[in-house]
Amino acid sequence: EAVAQEIAEVLGTMNGRLFYRLISQKTEGGSLTEGGGRAWFWDESEVVDRGVTIIGKGRGLDIELPLLERFTCANNDLRIVYERGALVRSDLEIDVSESLGTIPFNAIIPNSDIMDCRINSSGILRYKIIYGGLQGWISSRIRGGKEQVIIERVLKDKVIVANEGGVEVDLNVKERIIFPEDASMIWWKKFKEMMDIEPRGESIKLNFFSELVNDGVIPGLSMLESDSVLSCVLSTLEDISPNFLFEEVFTALKFAHGQQDILMNKAEGEELSTVQNLMNQAAASILSCHDHLPTAESMVARASLLRALNTRVKLALPWLPVKPAQEGSALFGGLLGFGSSVNRVGRSSANDSDVKWVQVQSIASRVRKCRRLLISSVKLTFLDSVIGATTTPTPLSHDEYELPREVRTVHINRIKARRSNASNNKKYAVFSQLKHEMRGWNGAWLRRGYVAKGHGGQKRAFKVKLVGEGVNDYSGPYREVFGDAIREVEATKDGVGILGLLEPSPNNANEIGDHRDLFVFCSPGRNQSTKLNGVMDETAISRQLRSISNFFRSSMGGRGESTREIEEGLSFLGRLVATACRHGIQVDLHLPQGTVWRKIAEDNDVSLTNALAEIDLLESKYLSEHGESLDGKNLLAMQQRMLNSFADGMASVLPIELFSIFTGAELNEFVCGNANVDVDLLMRVVEYEGYTAQCQVIKHFWETLREMTNVERKLFLQFVWARSRLPSREIDFEAPFKIIKDTKSIGDDALPSASTCFFTLTLPEYSSREVLKRKLLFAIENGYTMESDYVTNETEVDKGWRD
């Protein structure tokens, strides 16, 4: 019987246990992360002969880390003083170990053959030794009875010699290693000798470095703005190459200066790597909007300071406050209740309110002010750690391939949902079914992150049963329902949202402006939205009272049945989006930056006119020309009010208070991913089975994918992975994209197929690129259901089609 192999990284040994972390395992789906999130261990007794094989050299070059003095006998030897000798056993624990032999009475075990000493669970001090071909553990005394002494320590004989200075030393006295730092310094000294690490030959003077730093500010920008641009460059370069060198940064910045000759390494006459070229293009794209740039040397100097800052901030963020409760106090302009959703998302729709309230100077406010100096990976690492710490624990199932009972099953009838959407009936939409199935669930149920074996590393909070489709949920259906629900939320008929939660923005509906794909939160009715001002005539009140009215505008107005229904729906939408985000599923949600994502992130450096222009260009122009727009204010106030409900839903699943260290654009990318399907990113995570990258059909496939529109690429992604957006970074992929050769269907009549659970495309070997393109487009445009995993019976099929 063949045994599946697993590749693991050895973390170390402790108390007779070998700790490791899985890198990959030969399970269906080939997850990159499955099982890798935690450390596992083996006891010595669990490892059979040839069960564990070293396949690579350790990073430490096999240099042994010296034991601390408390784990050794210092400078002593061991003498066997028990008349029957000392029994050598295979393990630290006596009851689970085997007898290997006996060391005779009065035998001496030299200090060099003593490998370890520990106390076992019975409280017996035991030594790991080598003696006469035996290697195992011996006890210092007998367990039970009179507990006679078996071993005693004896001083080693002195070997006195004179060193180079003429001072006599004892060769048998070893260097004392008392603290872990002492052991690590000894290891580091040997490591440097083996790696031949030398100090950097040339260093620059502090004064010269200071001049470079001062010259590194981009002309026309403040120091904070300039450093924010460089931080954006570093974040982008790190996404391309997580372990980039500053030589690569310097090359990219020189390229941004227009020095095209660096694309050739003149010293060696070789072209730069593909990764370096991508870094060059990324840096040039970010810096291209600035006409005059400092020298590459001065920008690298400032970049080095930013990287040093981020190294320290990465360690300090868990200890720094980001949104203290005191900022919600009514004394400082809050709304009394700590953690109120209005406080979470910027308090109100009045963007100029900051100057009218007391702004408390604190560490938290400084962190938020400097958010653009922090590299994205530093913020994401901190957020991921908090998300992991707030995950609801789920007990393991007795069968590792079965989901535990704590992971509930959600039944979704997509067949009924399609008929319902066609008839403009939202009752049986996938979104409505999810909301009905999850009624009564609190946030803890959605904060689960269980990863089942064989499910491609996909985290989940529940299991999906697609009624009447004969599909097993190995992660594909789980991702599919999120995508179906979001598509329904943005679906429109005659310019009106079908579910009544989102509707096209005025720019979208009228096809004007630069943001024609955005949606806004539905209003209970245009006539009702005007009631947000109340019956008070603003011209009859003072400027101060008008400012207060604008500040609390989003909390004013009536709360009718239609308003309550929309707020409840948006609250559930927030929970759904947050659950998808928590489990690494990017949702294809088109919400505006200024009135949603920047508000949630409390990134309020956007004017009222610009925020309005993003969703309603005509009203924004009216505001800029006349200085006042009642309809524009009402629109923004209603968007703020509905945003509070959306944010409340997100806050029950995600630590929304931490979003204030992100910019609005970063938060949008974290939740929704990249709106454009990046073919180059997909090529970097692909694996082939039956094909190679040089095969003609593979070349035709990538050419076809590049020729597709972004809408068609999203359909392709939905076809192969049950999601319409890619992660923004290569390291965020849970599983590789696999292209498998179809050996069963031969010829140009066959269609490509996919396994959404495992991100796999089965591709026939087509004769030409034209045939491949035609077949692939037909498959992605007509694949409305998943491939069945089992044959459904008539009862289940009838249930799926029943009204």
Tab-separated table of N, CA and C in Angstrom, residues 692-767:
chain	number	residue	atom	x	y	z
A	692	THR	N	3.947	21.158	-20.340
A	692	THR	CA	5.026	22.026	-19.861
A	692	THR	C	4.754	23.436	-20.389
A	693	ALA	N	5.492	24.380	-19.853
A	693	ALA	CA	5.293	25.765	-20.274
A	693	ALA	C	5.639	25.969	-21.741
A	694	GLN	N	6.431	25.061	-22.323
A	694	GLN	CA	6.854	25.204	-23.713
A	694	GLN	C	5.884	24.557	-24.698
A	695	CYS	N	4.872	23.843	-24.200
A	695	CYS	CA	3.911	23.206	-25.099
A	695	CYS	C	3.130	24.266	-25.873
A	696	GLN	N	2.824	23.961	-27.134
A	696	GLN	CA	2.155	24.935	-27.983
A	696	GLN	C	0.766	25.275	-27.473
A	697	VAL	N	0.052	24.284	-26.948
A	697	VAL	CA	-1.302	24.547	-26.473
A	697	VAL	C	-1.287	25.457	-25.238
A	698	ILE	N	-0.244	25.362	-24.425
A	698	ILE	CA	-0.118	26.231	-23.250
A	698	ILE	C	0.185	27.658	-23.693
A	699	LYS	N	1.040	27.811	-24.678
A	699	LYS	CA	1.311	29.153	-25.208
A	699	LYS	C	0.040	29.768	-25.784
A	700	HIS	N	-0.743	28.947	-26.497
A	700	HIS	CA	-2.009	29.431	-27.047
A	700	HIS	C	-2.969	29.823	-25.937
A	701	PHE	N	-2.954	29.072	-24.838
A	701	PHE	CA	-3.856	29.364	-23.722
A	701	PHE	C	-3.554	30.735	-23.118
A	702	TRP	N	-2.281	31.002	-22.840
A	702	TRP	CA	-1.933	32.287	-22.224
A	702	TRP	C	-2.169	33.444	-23.187
A	703	GLU	N	-1.917	33.235	-24.474
A	703	GLU	CA	-2.207	34.281	-25.461
A	703	GLU	C	-3.704	34.578	-25.507
A	704	THR	N	-4.503	33.527	-25.433
A	704	THR	CA	-5.965	33.705	-25.443
A	704	THR	C	-6.429	34.448	-24.201
A	705	LEU	N	-5.863	34.101	-23.062
A	705	LEU	CA	-6.264	34.752	-21.826
A	705	LEU	C	-5.909	36.232	-21.838
A	706	ARG	N	-4.777	36.584	-22.428
A	706	ARG	CA	-4.383	37.998	-22.519
A	706	ARG	C	-5.304	38.768	-23.464
A	707	GLU	N	-5.803	38.105	-24.497
A	707	GLU	CA	-6.671	38.774	-25.459
A	707	GLU	C	-8.071	39.010	-24.916
A	708	MET	N	-8.459	38.289	-23.877
A	708	MET	CA	-9.800	38.425	-23.320
A	708	MET	C	-9.980	39.785	-22.664
A	709	THR	N	-11.210	40.234	-22.625
A	709	THR	CA	-11.532	41.420	-21.847
A	709	THR	C	-11.501	41.076	-20.364
A	710	ASN	N	-11.501	42.093	-19.518
A	710	ASN	CA	-11.468	41.832	-18.082
A	710	ASN	C	-12.736	41.117	-17.622
A	711	VAL	N	-13.863	41.396	-18.259
A	711	VAL	CA	-15.114	40.693	-17.922
A	711	VAL	C	-14.985	39.216	-18.255
A	712	GLU	N	-14.404	38.902	-19.399
A	712	GLU	CA	-14.228	37.496	-19.792
A	712	GLU	C	-13.229	36.799	-18.881
A	713	ARG	N	-12.198	37.514	-18.450
A	713	ARG	CA	-11.245	36.915	-17.507
A	713	ARG	C	-11.921	36.608	-16.180
A	714	LYS	N	-12.822	37.472	-15.735
A	714	LYS	CA	-13.560	37.194	-14.496
A	714	LYS	C	-14.442	35.961	-14.660
A	715	LEU	N	-15.053	35.811	-15.837
A	715	LEU	CA	-15.836	34.599	-16.094
A	715	LEU	C	-14.951	33.358	-16.064
A	716	PHE	N	-13.747	33.482	-16.621
A	716	PHE	CA	-12.811	32.351	-16.583
A	716	PHE	C	-12.434	32.008	-15.149
A	717	LEU	N	-12.163	33.041	-14.353
A	717	LEU	CA	-11.785	32.804	-12.960
A	717	LEU	C	-12.942	32.165	-12.190
A	718	GLN	N	-14.157	32.593	-12.471
A	718	GLN	CA	-15.333	31.988	-11.841
A	718	GLN	C	-15.469	30.536	-12.273
A	719	PHE	N	-15.115	30.247	-13.506
A	719	PHE	CA	-15.224	28.895	-14.053
A	719	PHE	C	-14.243	27.929	-13.395
A	720	VAL	N	-13.017	28.397	-13.116
A	720	VAL	CA	-11.994	27.488	-12.606
A	720	VAL	C	-11.813	27.551	-11.094
A	721	TRP	N	-12.310	28.660	-10.439
A	721	TRP	CA	-12.010	28.816	-9.014
A	721	TRP	C	-13.205	29.274	-8.191
A	722	ALA	N	-14.355	29.477	-8.820
A	722	ALA	CA	-15.577	29.906	-8.136
A	722	ALA	C	-15.379	31.243	-7.426
A	723	ARG	N	-14.621	32.122	-8.024
A	723	ARG	CA	-14.439	33.483	-7.524
A	723	ARG	C	-14.064	34.348	-8.713
A	724	SER	N	-14.340	35.635	-8.621
A	724	SER	CA	-14.135	36.498	-9.782
A	724	SER	C	-12.980	37.465	-9.610
A	725	ARG	N	-12.277	37.403	-8.485
A	725	ARG	CA	-11.115	38.272	-8.286
A	725	ARG	C	-9.952	37.473	-7.724
A	726	LEU	N	-8.757	37.873	-8.150
A	726	LEU	CA	-7.537	37.238	-7.658
A	726	LEU	C	-7.024	37.961	-6.422
A	727	PRO	N	-6.281	37.257	-5.555
A	727	PRO	CA	-5.556	37.968	-4.500
A	727	PRO	C	-4.554	38.939	-5.107
A	728	SER	N	-4.176	39.940	-4.340
A	728	SER	CA	-3.280	40.968	-4.867
A	728	SER	C	-1.825	40.525	-4.866
A	729	ARG	N	-1.490	39.550	-4.008
A	729	ARG	CA	-0.095	39.135	-3.870
A	729	ARG	C	0.037	37.639	-4.100
A	730	GLU	N	1.195	37.231	-4.575
A	730	GLU	CA	1.446	35.821	-4.841
A	730	GLU	C	1.374	34.983	-3.574
A	731	ILE	N	1.825	35.547	-2.441
A	731	ILE	CA	1.858	34.775	-1.202
A	731	ILE	C	0.465	34.558	-0.628
A	732	ASP	N	-0.544	35.261	-1.145
A	732	ASP	CA	-1.907	35.106	-0.628
A	732	ASP	C	-2.669	33.976	-1.296
A	733	PHE	N	-2.083	33.322	-2.291
A	733	PHE	CA	-2.751	32.196	-2.941
A	733	PHE	C	-2.713	30.983	-2.016
A	734	GLU	N	-3.886	30.398	-1.770
A	734	GLU	CA	-3.956	29.222	-0.909
A	734	GLU	C	-3.553	27.958	-1.647
A	735	ALA	N	-3.704	27.947	-2.956
A	735	ALA	CA	-3.391	26.774	-3.762
A	735	ALA	C	-2.888	27.241	-5.121
A	736	PRO	N	-2.044	26.448	-5.778
A	736	PRO	CA	-1.570	26.837	-7.110
A	736	PRO	C	-2.657	26.633	-8.161
A	737	PHE	N	-2.569	27.375	-9.235
A	737	PHE	CA	-3.447	27.163	-10.381
A	737	PHE	C	-2.876	26.014	-11.197
A	738	LYS	N	-3.671	24.959	-11.404
A	738	LYS	CA	-3.195	23.764	-12.107
A	738	LYS	C	-3.852	23.648	-13.470
A	739	ILE	N	-3.043	23.361	-14.459
A	739	ILE	CA	-3.538	23.039	-15.798
A	739	ILE	C	-3.163	21.589	-16.086
A	740	ILE	N	-4.173	20.753	-16.253
A	740	ILE	CA	-3.981	19.306	-16.430
A	740	ILE	C	-4.344	18.918	-17.852
A	741	LYS	N	-3.560	18.069	-18.440
A	741	LYS	CA	-3.831	17.589	-19.795
A	741	LYS	C	-4.997	16.622	-19.775
A	742	ASP	N	-5.955	16.849	-20.651
A	742	ASP	CA	-7.115	15.962	-20.757
A	742	ASP	C	-6.740	14.788	-21.647
A	743	THR	N	-6.569	13.622	-21.030
A	743	THR	CA	-6.177	12.423	-21.782
A	743	THR	C	-7.369	11.568	-22.189
A	744	LYS	N	-8.560	11.927	-21.691
A	744	LYS	CA	-9.756	11.137	-22.018
A	744	LYS	C	-10.466	11.689	-23.242
A	745	SER	N	-10.564	13.011	-23.316
A	745	SER	CA	-11.242	13.646	-24.456
A	745	SER	C	-10.190	14.132	-25.441
A	746	ILE	N	-10.124	13.495	-26.585
A	746	ILE	CA	-9.103	13.808	-27.584
A	746	ILE	C	-9.790	14.405	-28.812
A	747	GLY	N	-9.216	15.477	-29.323
A	747	GLY	CA	-9.776	16.104	-30.516
A	747	GLY	C	-10.317	17.484	-30.226
A	748	ASP	N	-10.695	18.180	-31.303
A	748	ASP	CA	-11.165	19.553	-31.170
A	748	ASP	C	-12.613	19.660	-30.753
A	749	ASP	N	-13.329	18.537	-30.641
A	749	ASP	CA	-14.734	18.590	-30.222
A	749	ASP	C	-14.887	18.667	-28.710
A	750	ALA	N	-13.839	18.328	-27.973
A	750	ALA	CA	-13.919	18.305	-26.507
A	750	ALA	C	-13.936	19.724	-25.946
A	751	LEU	N	-14.565	19.857	-24.787
A	751	LEU	CA	-14.613	21.137	-24.086
A	751	LEU	C	-13.715	21.089	-22.855
A	752	PRO	N	-13.118	22.215	-22.478
A	752	PRO	CA	-12.345	22.229	-21.216
A	752	PRO	C	-13.279	22.087	-20.028
A	753	SER	N	-12.774	21.514	-18.960
A	753	SER	CA	-13.538	21.362	-17.720
A	753	SER	C	-12.692	21.883	-16.568
A	754	ALA	N	-13.341	22.080	-15.421
A	754	ALA	CA	-12.640	22.671	-14.275
A	754	ALA	C	-13.116	22.037	-12.986
A	755	SER	N	-12.251	22.084	-11.988
A	755	SER	CA	-12.584	21.682	-10.619
A	755	SER	C	-12.384	22.908	-9.746
A	756	THR	N	-13.489	23.582	-9.406
A	756	THR	CA	-13.388	24.831	-8.660
A	756	THR	C	-12.857	24.627	-7.256
A	757	CYS	N	-13.044	23.434	-6.691
A	757	CYS	CA	-12.565	23.183	-5.330
A	757	CYS	C	-11.052	23.239	-5.263
A	758	PHE	N	-10.399	22.844	-6.367
A	758	PHE	CA	-8.950	22.696	-6.339
A	758	PHE	C	-8.249	23.587	-7.359
A	759	PHE	N	-8.967	24.604	-7.903
A	759	PHE	CA	-8.363	25.596	-8.789
A	759	PHE	C	-7.647	24.906	-9.947
A	760	THR	N	-8.387	24.024	-10.645
A	760	THR	CA	-7.792	23.169	-11.665
A	760	THR	C	-8.550	23.289	-12.972
A	761	LEU	N	-7.821	23.431	-14.077
A	761	LEU	CA	-8.389	23.450	-15.420
A	761	LEU	C	-7.892	22.228	-16.173
A	762	THR	N	-8.816	21.422	-16.671
A	762	THR	CA	-8.473	20.270	-17.503
A	762	THR	C	-8.625	20.691	-18.955
A	763	LEU	N	-7.502	20.738	-19.654
A	763	LEU	CA	-7.456	21.350	-20.988
A	763	LEU	C	-7.099	20.315	-22.044
A	764	PRO	N	-7.987	20.075	-23.024
A	764	PRO	CA	-7.621	19.188	-24.142
A	764	PRO	C	-6.512	19.816	-24.988
A	765	GLU	N	-5.837	18.988	-25.744
A	765	GLU	CA	-4.751	19.474	-26.600
A	765	GLU	C	-5.332	19.865	-27.953
A	766	TYR	N	-5.747	21.125	-28.055
A	766	TYR	CA	-6.391	21.607	-29.275
A	766	TYR	C	-5.367	21.822	-30.376
A	767	SER	N	-5.866	21.777	-31.606
A	767	SER	CA	-4.956	21.854	-32.759
A	767	SER	C	-4.519	23.275	-33.072
